[in-house]
Short mmCIF file of C-alpha atoms (C1' of nucleotides) in Angstrom, two decimals:
data_model
loop_
_atom_site.label_atom_id
_atom_site.label_comp_id
_atom_site.label_asym_id
_atom_site.label_seq_id
_atom_site.Cartn_x
_atom_site.Cartn_y
_atom_site.Cartn_z
CA UNK M 12 -1.19 36.41 13.59
CA UNK M 13 -1.24 32.78 12.73
CA UNK M 14 -0.86 31.49 16.27
CA UNK M 15 -3.88 29.89 17.81
CA UNK M 16 -4.38 28.91 21.36
CA UNK M 17 -4.82 25.29 22.30
CA UNK M 18 -8.44 25.96 23.13
CA UNK M 19 -9.12 27.58 19.76
CA UNK M 20 -7.66 24.61 17.92
CA UNK M 21 -9.64 22.28 20.11
CA UNK M 22 -12.84 24.11 19.25
CA UNK M 23 -12.02 24.05 15.56
CA UNK M 24 -11.47 20.31 15.75
CA UNK M 25 -14.69 19.67 17.64
CA UNK M 26 -16.64 21.82 15.21
CA UNK M 27 -15.29 19.91 12.24
CA UNK M 28 -16.33 16.64 13.78
CA UNK M 29 -19.80 17.88 14.65
CA UNK M 30 -20.27 19.35 11.19
CA UNK M 31 -19.68 15.85 9.86
CA UNK M 32 -22.11 14.21 12.24
CA UNK M 33 -19.36 12.47 14.12
CA UNK M 34 -19.36 12.13 17.84
CA UNK M 35 -16.47 13.92 19.44
CA UNK M 36 -14.05 11.48 20.97
CA UNK M 37 -10.50 11.73 22.23
CA UNK M 38 -8.98 9.74 19.41
CA UNK M 39 -10.78 11.62 16.68
CA UNK M 40 -9.79 14.93 18.21
CA UNK M 41 -6.19 13.85 18.53
CA UNK M 42 -5.85 12.48 15.02
CA UNK M 43 -7.64 15.36 13.36
CA UNK M 44 -5.39 17.72 15.26
CA UNK M 45 -2.34 15.93 13.89
CA UNK M 46 -3.53 16.75 10.40
CA UNK M 47 -4.25 20.37 11.23
CA UNK M 48 -0.84 21.05 12.72
CA UNK M 49 0.93 19.29 9.86
CA UNK M 50 1.43 20.97 6.51
CA UNK M 51 1.95 17.80 4.51
CA UNK M 52 0.36 14.42 4.34
CA UNK M 53 0.72 11.70 6.92
CA UNK M 54 1.46 8.06 6.26
CA UNK M 55 -0.55 5.61 8.26
CA UNK M 56 2.60 4.69 10.13
CA UNK M 57 3.25 8.28 11.17
CA UNK M 58 -0.20 8.58 12.62
CA UNK M 59 0.09 5.32 14.45
CA UNK M 60 3.39 6.39 15.94
CA UNK M 61 2.15 9.76 17.08
CA UNK M 62 -1.30 8.74 18.21
CA UNK M 63 -0.79 5.06 18.76
CA UNK M 64 0.84 5.38 22.12
CA UNK M 65 -2.37 6.69 23.45
CA UNK M 66 -4.82 4.81 21.29
CA UNK M 67 -5.21 1.32 20.03
CA UNK M 68 -4.00 0.43 16.57
CA UNK M 69 -7.45 -0.64 15.60
CA UNK M 70 -8.89 2.69 16.64
CA UNK M 71 -6.45 4.48 14.39
CA UNK M 72 -7.46 2.34 11.45
CA UNK M 73 -11.13 2.87 12.10
CA UNK M 74 -10.78 6.59 12.67
CA UNK M 75 -8.90 7.13 9.44
CA UNK M 76 -11.46 5.10 7.55
CA UNK M 77 -14.23 7.19 9.06
CA UNK M 78 -12.50 10.42 8.09
CA UNK M 79 -12.08 9.20 4.52
CA UNK M 80 -15.73 8.18 4.34
CA UNK M 81 -16.81 11.57 5.58
CA UNK M 82 -14.56 13.40 3.16
CA UNK M 83 -12.43 14.99 5.86
CA UNK M 84 -9.23 13.46 4.55
CA UNK M 85 -8.26 11.80 1.28
CA UNK M 86 -5.71 9.20 0.31
CA UNK M 87 -2.73 9.88 -1.90
CA UNK M 88 -1.45 7.14 -4.19
CA UNK M 89 2.13 6.06 -3.73
CA UNK M 90 4.34 3.51 -5.39
CA UNK M 91 5.70 2.12 -2.17
CA UNK M 92 2.72 0.60 -0.45
CA UNK M 93 2.35 3.17 2.26
CA UNK M 94 -1.01 4.85 2.25
CA UNK M 95 -0.77 8.55 2.82
CA UNK M 96 -3.59 10.76 3.99
CA UNK M 97 -4.11 14.48 3.78
CA UNK M 98 -6.81 16.91 4.80
CA UNK M 99 -9.33 17.82 2.16
CA UNK M 100 -9.02 21.56 1.71
CA UNK M 101 -12.48 22.27 0.51
CA UNK M 102 -14.84 20.16 2.47
CA UNK M 103 -15.61 17.25 0.23
CA UNK M 104 -19.17 16.09 0.23
CA UNK M 105 -19.68 12.77 1.89
CA UNK M 106 -18.87 9.90 -0.40
CA UNK M 107 -17.00 11.57 -3.20
CA UNK M 108 -14.00 13.79 -3.10
CA UNK M 109 -13.39 16.57 -5.53
CA UNK M 110 -9.80 17.43 -5.02
CA UNK M 111 -8.41 18.49 -8.33
CA UNK M 112 -5.07 19.51 -6.94
CA UNK M 113 -1.84 17.68 -7.50
CA UNK M 114 0.38 16.02 -4.95
CA UNK M 115 4.05 16.63 -4.48
CA UNK M 116 6.49 14.24 -2.84
CA UNK M 117 9.84 15.69 -1.84
CA UNK M 118 12.65 13.27 -2.50
CA UNK M 119 14.81 14.94 0.15
CA UNK M 120 12.59 15.26 3.21
CA UNK M 121 10.15 12.65 1.91
CA UNK M 122 7.18 14.80 2.86
CA UNK M 123 4.05 14.85 0.76
CA UNK M 124 2.26 18.12 0.06
CA UNK M 125 -1.05 18.94 -1.51
CA UNK M 126 -0.42 21.76 -3.95
CA UNK M 127 -3.90 23.20 -3.81
CA UNK M 128 -3.14 25.89 -6.35
CA UNK M 129 -1.96 23.50 -9.02
CA UNK M 130 -4.89 22.03 -10.88
CA UNK M 131 -4.69 18.68 -12.59
CA UNK M 132 -4.38 19.10 -16.35
CA UNK M 133 -6.80 17.73 -18.90
CA UNK M 134 -5.62 14.40 -20.23
CA UNK M 135 -6.41 13.39 -23.78
CA UNK M 136 -7.14 9.69 -23.75
CA UNK M 137 -7.14 7.29 -26.70
CA UNK M 138 -10.46 6.49 -28.35
CA UNK M 139 -12.69 4.30 -26.25
CA UNK M 140 -11.41 5.40 -22.86
CA UNK M 141 -13.44 7.74 -20.71
CA UNK M 142 -11.81 9.61 -17.87
CA UNK M 143 -13.09 9.97 -14.36
CA UNK M 144 -10.72 11.12 -11.71
CA UNK M 145 -7.19 12.18 -12.59
CA UNK M 146 -4.44 11.82 -10.05
CA UNK M 147 -1.08 13.55 -10.46
CA UNK M 148 1.88 12.93 -8.20
CA UNK M 149 5.05 14.90 -8.81
CA UNK M 150 8.32 13.83 -7.28
CA UNK M 151 10.98 16.46 -6.79
CA UNK M 152 12.53 18.86 -4.30
CA UNK M 153 10.29 21.06 -2.19
CA UNK M 154 10.90 24.69 -1.36
CA UNK M 155 12.12 23.88 2.12
CA UNK M 156 14.79 21.49 0.90
CA UNK M 157 16.18 23.24 -2.15
CA UNK A 1 -0.25 -12.70 -37.44
CA UNK A 2 -0.05 -11.96 -33.79
CA UNK A 3 -0.02 -15.55 -32.58
CA UNK A 4 3.26 -16.91 -31.33
CA UNK A 5 4.13 -20.46 -30.54
CA UNK A 6 5.01 -21.44 -27.02
CA UNK A 7 8.60 -21.94 -28.08
CA UNK A 8 8.82 -18.50 -29.63
CA UNK A 9 7.54 -16.87 -26.47
CA UNK A 10 9.91 -18.94 -24.42
CA UNK A 11 12.83 -17.77 -26.53
CA UNK A 12 11.73 -14.17 -26.25
CA UNK A 13 11.60 -14.50 -22.49
CA UNK A 14 14.99 -16.14 -22.24
CA UNK A 15 16.52 -13.48 -24.48
CA UNK A 16 15.13 -10.68 -22.34
CA UNK A 17 16.62 -12.23 -19.24
CA UNK A 18 20.01 -12.76 -20.84
CA UNK A 19 20.04 -9.24 -22.23
CA UNK A 20 19.69 -8.04 -18.66
CA UNK A 21 22.44 -10.27 -17.35
CA UNK A 22 20.07 -12.43 -15.41
CA UNK A 23 20.42 -16.15 -15.21
CA UNK A 24 17.49 -17.93 -16.77
CA UNK A 25 15.47 -19.74 -14.15
CA UNK A 26 12.03 -21.29 -14.09
CA UNK A 27 10.49 -18.69 -11.84
CA UNK A 28 11.87 -15.75 -13.78
CA UNK A 29 10.68 -17.25 -17.05
CA UNK A 30 7.24 -17.91 -15.63
CA UNK A 31 6.76 -14.48 -14.11
CA UNK A 32 8.12 -12.61 -17.10
CA UNK A 33 5.78 -14.62 -19.28
CA UNK A 34 2.84 -13.57 -17.15
CA UNK A 35 3.65 -9.97 -17.97
CA UNK A 36 4.07 -10.65 -21.67
CA UNK A 37 0.75 -12.42 -22.07
CA UNK A 38 -1.06 -9.77 -20.05
CA UNK A 39 -2.01 -6.43 -21.57
CA UNK A 40 -2.38 -4.58 -18.28
CA UNK A 41 -0.49 -4.35 -15.07
CA UNK A 42 -0.35 -7.02 -12.41
CA UNK A 43 -0.78 -6.52 -8.71
CA UNK A 44 1.61 -8.40 -6.54
CA UNK A 45 -1.25 -10.54 -5.37
CA UNK A 46 -2.17 -11.56 -8.92
CA UNK A 47 1.34 -12.69 -9.61
CA UNK A 48 1.53 -14.61 -6.40
CA UNK A 49 -1.73 -16.35 -7.20
CA UNK A 50 -0.75 -17.29 -10.72
CA UNK A 51 2.86 -18.15 -10.07
CA UNK A 52 2.77 -18.84 -6.37
CA UNK A 53 1.36 -22.32 -6.66
CA UNK A 54 4.52 -23.32 -8.34
CA UNK A 55 6.97 -21.01 -6.63
CA UNK A 56 7.58 -19.80 -3.14
CA UNK A 57 6.20 -16.46 -2.04
CA UNK A 58 9.67 -15.26 -1.25
CA UNK A 59 10.86 -16.08 -4.74
CA UNK A 60 8.09 -13.98 -6.21
CA UNK A 61 9.06 -11.02 -4.07
CA UNK A 62 12.70 -11.35 -4.98
CA UNK A 63 12.04 -11.86 -8.66
CA UNK A 64 9.87 -8.77 -8.91
CA UNK A 65 12.45 -6.73 -7.05
CA UNK A 66 15.11 -7.96 -9.45
CA UNK A 67 13.01 -7.04 -12.47
CA UNK A 68 12.40 -3.57 -11.10
CA UNK A 69 16.11 -3.10 -10.42
CA UNK A 70 16.93 -4.15 -13.96
CA UNK A 71 14.32 -1.89 -15.48
CA UNK A 72 12.27 -4.72 -16.95
CA UNK A 73 9.15 -3.73 -15.05
CA UNK A 74 8.07 -0.61 -13.20
CA UNK A 75 5.73 0.06 -10.32
CA UNK A 76 2.49 1.99 -10.60
CA UNK A 77 1.28 4.06 -7.67
CA UNK A 78 -2.12 3.22 -6.25
CA UNK A 79 -4.21 4.62 -3.45
CA UNK A 80 -5.12 1.24 -2.05
CA UNK A 81 -1.86 -0.22 -0.89
CA UNK A 82 -1.50 -2.80 -3.61
CA UNK A 83 1.66 -2.41 -5.60
CA UNK A 84 1.09 -2.91 -9.29
CA UNK A 85 3.78 -3.75 -11.79
CA UNK A 86 3.89 -3.41 -15.55
CA UNK A 87 6.42 -4.11 -18.26
CA UNK A 88 8.58 -1.23 -19.31
CA UNK A 89 7.85 -0.72 -23.00
CA UNK A 90 11.13 0.77 -24.02
CA UNK A 91 13.81 -1.01 -22.16
CA UNK A 92 14.71 1.23 -19.30
CA UNK A 93 18.35 1.51 -18.47
CA UNK A 94 19.33 -0.18 -15.28
CA UNK A 95 18.62 1.94 -12.25
CA UNK A 96 16.37 4.63 -13.63
CA UNK A 97 13.19 4.34 -15.55
CA UNK A 98 12.07 6.79 -18.16
CA UNK A 99 8.47 5.96 -18.68
CA UNK A 100 6.66 9.15 -19.44
CA UNK A 101 3.39 7.49 -20.22
CA UNK A 102 0.30 7.68 -18.06
CA UNK A 103 -1.52 4.89 -16.29
CA UNK A 104 -5.17 4.10 -16.58
CA UNK A 105 -7.20 2.18 -14.04
CA UNK A 106 -10.57 0.90 -15.19
CA UNK A 107 -13.20 1.21 -12.50
CA UNK A 108 -15.25 -1.58 -14.05
CA UNK A 109 -12.80 -4.41 -14.70
CA UNK A 110 -10.25 -2.95 -12.30
CA UNK A 111 -7.42 -3.55 -14.74
CA UNK A 112 -4.53 -1.17 -15.01
CA UNK A 113 -3.13 -0.20 -18.40
CA UNK A 114 -0.07 1.68 -19.47
CA UNK A 115 -1.18 4.14 -22.13
CA UNK A 116 2.12 4.37 -23.88
CA UNK A 117 0.90 6.91 -26.39
CA UNK A 118 -0.28 9.39 -23.80
CA UNK A 119 2.59 11.46 -22.54
CA UNK A 120 2.56 13.05 -19.10
CA UNK A 121 1.88 16.77 -19.36
CA UNK A 122 4.15 19.50 -18.10
CA UNK A 123 3.16 20.61 -14.63
CA UNK A 124 3.73 24.19 -13.56
CA UNK A 125 4.80 24.13 -9.95
CA UNK A 126 4.75 26.99 -7.46
CA UNK A 127 7.95 28.94 -6.88
CA UNK A 128 10.56 26.97 -4.99
CA UNK A 129 9.52 23.53 -6.10
CA UNK A 130 11.51 21.66 -8.70
CA UNK A 131 9.99 18.73 -10.50
CA UNK A 132 11.53 15.37 -11.11
CA UNK A 133 9.35 12.52 -12.17
CA UNK A 134 5.66 13.10 -12.86
CA UNK A 135 3.21 10.29 -12.36
CA UNK A 136 -0.33 10.43 -13.76
CA UNK A 137 -3.00 7.89 -12.95
CA UNK A 138 -6.39 8.27 -14.60
CA UNK A 139 -9.38 6.40 -13.29
CA UNK A 140 -12.26 5.73 -15.67
CA UNK A 141 -13.79 3.17 -18.01
CA UNK A 142 -11.59 1.36 -20.49
CA UNK A 143 -12.49 0.58 -24.07
CA UNK A 144 -13.29 -3.02 -23.28
CA UNK A 145 -15.81 -2.14 -20.60
CA UNK A 146 -17.66 0.80 -22.13
"C1'" DA T 15 -27.48 16.46 36.42
"C1'" DC T 16 -29.09 11.64 35.64
"C1'" DT T 17 -30.31 7.89 32.89
"C1'" DA T 18 -31.05 5.05 28.81
"C1'" DA T 19 -29.75 4.18 24.16
"C1'" DA T 20 -26.28 4.45 20.71
"C1'" DA T 21 -21.69 4.77 19.22
"C1'" DA T 22 -16.91 4.12 19.66
"C1'" DA T 23 -12.77 2.17 21.93
"C1'" DG T 24 -10.12 -1.54 23.50
"C1'" DC T 25 -8.83 -6.20 23.50
"C1'" DA T 26 -7.76 -10.58 21.61
"C1'" DA T 27 -7.31 -13.39 18.06
"C1'" DC T 28 -6.48 -13.92 13.48
"C1'" DA T 29 -5.29 -13.10 8.33
"C1'" DT T 30 -2.38 -11.07 5.11
"C1'" DT T 31 1.74 -9.11 3.55
"C1'" DG T 32 6.56 -8.40 3.50
"C1'" DT T 33 11.53 -9.56 5.31
"C1'" DT T 34 15.81 -12.18 6.62
"C1'" DG T 35 19.25 -16.02 7.23
"C1'" DC T 36 20.65 -20.16 5.84
"C1'" DA T 37 20.86 -24.85 3.69
"C1'" DA T 38 19.71 -27.20 -0.59
"C1'" DA T 39 19.13 -27.01 -5.49
"C1'" DA T 40 19.75 -25.25 -9.99
"C1'" DG T 41 22.24 -22.54 -13.45
"C1'" DA T 42 26.59 -20.83 -15.65
"C1'" DA T 43 31.20 -21.47 -16.99
"C1'" DA T 44 35.22 -24.07 -17.79
"C1'" DT S 19 31.22 -33.51 -15.94
"C1'" DT S 20 32.81 -30.84 -12.35
"C1'" DT S 21 33.34 -26.53 -9.90
"C1'" DC S 22 31.78 -22.14 -8.66
"C1'" DT S 23 28.11 -18.91 -8.38
"C1'" DT S 24 23.48 -17.72 -8.16
"C1'" DT S 25 18.91 -18.61 -6.99
"C1'" DT S 26 15.45 -21.13 -4.61
"C1'" DG S 27 12.78 -22.95 -0.76
"C1'" DC S 28 12.10 -23.23 3.92
"C1'" DA S 29 11.41 -21.54 8.43
"C1'" DA S 30 10.98 -18.12 11.35
"C1'" DC S 31 9.85 -13.66 12.06
"C1'" DA S 32 8.06 -8.69 11.69
"C1'" DA S 33 4.77 -5.56 10.17
"C1'" DT S 34 0.34 -4.46 8.61
"C1'" DG S 35 -4.49 -4.89 8.35
"C1'" DT S 36 -9.16 -7.17 9.81
"C1'" DT S 37 -13.07 -9.00 12.68
"C1'" DG S 38 -16.07 -10.14 16.71
"C1'" DC S 39 -17.22 -9.05 21.01
"C1'" DT S 40 -17.15 -6.69 25.61
"C1'" DT S 41 -16.49 -2.48 28.06
"C1'" DT S 42 -16.34 2.36 28.02
"C1'" DT S 43 -17.61 6.79 26.38
"C1'" DT S 44 -20.66 9.92 24.06
"C1'" DT S 45 -25.08 11.60 23.02
"C1'" DA S 46 -29.77 12.72 23.67
"C1'" DG S 47 -33.87 12.71 26.36
"C1'" DT S 48 -35.66 13.49 30.73
#
DNA sequence: ACTAAAAAAGCAACATTGTTGCAAAAGAAA
DNA sequence: TTTCTTTTGCAACAATGTTGCTTTTTTAGT
């Protein structure tokens, strides 16, 4: 049974917010819910479209920033100047994320997925360079579009 | 001897443009030169600052787009909504790039480098996904800043 | 439940970034 | 040099992101 009632989801959302010392507001509930009911990542534009009718643009910006700060969501690098956000699977500690999974962008449906089971490989850097975070984005065709 | 005279560089630039069937104009020469005399990648903003005093913003946009189309430069994905461009080492054929190198962003000087000697690793994807292009961005400290 | 303090939302104004159409200027070709 | 083609600059616009401040909502203490 994967179906959850609206109330259950609502509780889950409120709990997540409280766990992160955030006050529970309509916009935060709504936006967090968007992420929970969405498998892939959301571009800022998507979120604004789906939540923006009800909330101010500025609120969306500020909410997303807050979620990133708290480690609830993380950003995914893209080459086309459209920030994408996705839920952090394991709760990241405030301040620094430790998502070692790769990201997959489907060139057909244009969705972005976090492949939580695929770990970023070790990269051997030239002498003198020291590695911190490694970000891998794979472009291809996802299982729904093949 | 790594030093080149201004005239030599100018010839190199003109040749590159001609080889790509582009007419040789001031703005294209200037912008291409910026890339040649710069080890790392350039954010759009950088280019606009350095070339924009002499050329219109629109021209910069169009020139960069042209260079990308021709395979002279390529874009580098970032998580902060600032497109970065870098020269393609091996001339990419028009339309599709084949740069299998990784990108390195220094967290100290904030420069972006193409590490042409570091090849992107094979990524094993879950069943159902097929991989196209793989993009790797490593964040860390570069050899100049350590 | 009520109230006071704190936090967030909404609004307005603005800054930055990116796009488009068209006239003027510059480059290529003869 | 002259003609034709391409590119540039300009202006106007659209989209995206930011900031300060007031009003509303949430929280916590009574």
